[in-house]
Amino acid sequence: DQQVKQNSPSLSVQEGRISILNCDYTNSMFDYFLWYKKYPAEGPTFLISISSIKDKNEDGRFTVFLNKSAKHLSLHIVPSQPGDSAVYFCAASAPGGADGLTFGKGTHLIIQP
Amino acid sequence: GAGVSQSPRYKVAKRGQDVALRCDPISGHVSLFWYQQALGQGPEFLTYFQNEAQLDKSGLPSDRFFAERPEGSVSTLKIQRTQQEDSAVYLCASSLGRVTEAFFGQGTRLTVV
């Protein structure tokens, strides 16, 4: 049973437009959420995070929104650039439990010129 | 180097062979994590060290998997009597603490033939 779900395996967006990547989770104990970006043959790179006490965190072109009641978070990238083409993983952490992160399966974002 | 370093990058093992995968974390990072990423999936937590102490090994799939970090820096993940289902990318990550963003290495791609 997947605790972190990314239901879109891929997403294609035109350069300059907004990219919205979605993530749902089932474990209400998760209190910290992260987004990672991964290029082929490289390890995941940390992008942005949000604590469960917040509903929004912004860093440059990247904004993460958290809706705890819906157990949903989203990553907005605006404007989208060609270098944003990568696989994006949503990950979550729970206090007191396993100290690792629980990852979704990833969404492959393709930025079209 | 400044990042997490893993070796070898690629490993081909015959079924039944033992393998050892190495991780050099970022200097000063207390926490070290191992993950397994199967094709088309997100990384899955294997084990967690805080300095030399292995605090969580709940993700290790069988007793053929063993990890150590004897001096609190370099870590080795050992897989005994490899099976085809062990084929995956093994990722190592380190961080200053549990909730801070973890930095990943490039991974070791293990193929068992």
Tab-separated table of C-alpha atoms in Angstrom, chain A residues 17-101:
chain	number	residue	atom	x	y	z
A	17	ARG	CA	4.010	28.286	-18.559
A	18	ILE	CA	3.288	27.009	-15.062
A	19	SER	CA	4.056	23.390	-14.182
A	20	ILE	CA	1.950	21.860	-11.401
A	21	LEU	CA	3.003	18.519	-9.958
A	22	ASN	CA	0.681	16.793	-7.528
A	23	CYS	CA	1.200	14.421	-4.629
A	24	ASP	CA	-1.233	12.695	-2.270
A	25	TYR	CA	-0.458	10.902	0.956
A	26	THR	CA	-2.385	8.579	3.229
A	27	ASN	CA	-0.377	8.602	6.468
A	28	SER	CA	-1.687	11.392	8.720
A	29	MET	CA	1.457	11.082	10.841
A	30	PHE	CA	3.624	12.648	8.124
A	31	ASP	CA	4.793	16.048	9.340
A	32	TYR	CA	7.421	17.078	6.804
A	33	PHE	CA	7.290	16.976	3.041
A	34	LEU	CA	10.020	17.372	0.445
A	35	TRP	CA	10.363	17.561	-3.309
A	36	TYR	CA	13.384	16.117	-5.078
A	37	LYS	CA	14.432	16.526	-8.686
A	38	LYS	CA	16.302	13.791	-10.519
A	39	TYR	CA	18.197	13.836	-13.799
A	40	PRO	CA	19.105	10.541	-15.530
A	41	ALA	CA	22.115	8.737	-14.005
A	42	GLU	CA	22.233	11.166	-11.080
A	43	GLY	CA	20.959	10.969	-7.530
A	44	PRO	CA	17.896	12.957	-6.435
A	45	THR	CA	18.589	16.613	-5.633
A	46	PHE	CA	16.682	18.400	-2.883
A	47	LEU	CA	14.444	21.145	-4.258
A	48	ILE	CA	12.089	22.484	-1.608
A	49	SER	CA	10.370	21.345	1.584
A	50	ILE	CA	7.445	22.238	3.814
A	51	SER	CA	6.569	21.525	7.394
A	52	SER	CA	3.035	20.471	8.282
A	53	ILE	CA	2.589	23.656	10.335
A	54	LYS	CA	2.692	25.678	7.122
A	55	ASP	CA	0.498	25.661	4.039
A	56	LYS	CA	2.895	27.335	1.619
A	57	ASN	CA	6.613	27.654	1.074
A	58	GLU	CA	8.204	29.606	-1.737
A	59	ASP	CA	11.738	29.605	-3.130
A	60	GLY	CA	12.273	31.542	-6.330
A	61	ARG	CA	10.345	29.896	-9.161
A	62	PHE	CA	9.288	27.010	-6.913
A	63	THR	CA	6.326	27.012	-4.533
A	64	VAL	CA	4.985	24.087	-2.550
A	65	PHE	CA	1.419	24.106	-1.254
A	66	LEU	CA	0.163	21.785	1.468
A	67	ASN	CA	-3.503	20.970	2.110
A	68	LYS	CA	-3.500	18.839	5.239
A	69	SER	CA	-7.233	18.206	5.311
A	70	ALA	CA	-7.057	16.771	1.802
A	71	LYS	CA	-3.663	15.118	2.430
A	72	HIS	CA	-2.454	16.734	-0.751
A	73	LEU	CA	0.534	18.769	-1.750
A	74	SER	CA	1.575	20.339	-5.000
A	75	LEU	CA	4.707	21.828	-6.493
A	76	HIS	CA	4.333	24.856	-8.750
A	77	ILE	CA	7.125	25.902	-11.077
A	78	VAL	CA	6.691	29.240	-12.792
A	79	PRO	CA	7.866	30.076	-15.337
A	80	SER	CA	8.915	26.605	-16.522
A	81	GLN	CA	12.331	26.387	-18.163
A	82	PRO	CA	13.930	23.672	-20.342
A	83	GLY	CA	16.331	22.772	-17.513
A	84	ASP	CA	13.345	21.846	-15.367
A	85	SER	CA	12.824	18.707	-17.462
A	86	ALA	CA	13.500	15.889	-14.984
A	87	VAL	CA	11.753	13.363	-12.749
A	88	TYR	CA	10.259	14.948	-9.628
A	89	PHE	CA	9.773	12.897	-6.474
A	90	CYS	CA	7.501	13.817	-3.609
A	91	ALA	CA	8.698	12.511	-0.228
A	92	ALA	CA	7.358	12.569	3.320
A	93	SER	CA	8.708	12.046	6.801
A	94	ALA	CA	6.987	11.054	10.047
A	95	PRO	CA	8.178	11.789	13.586
A	96	GLY	CA	9.122	8.840	15.773
A	97	GLY	CA	8.777	6.247	13.049
A	98	ALA	CA	11.335	5.159	10.519
A	99	ASP	CA	13.806	7.932	10.038
A	100	GLY	CA	13.890	7.561	6.317
A	101	LEU	CA	11.732	9.293	3.758
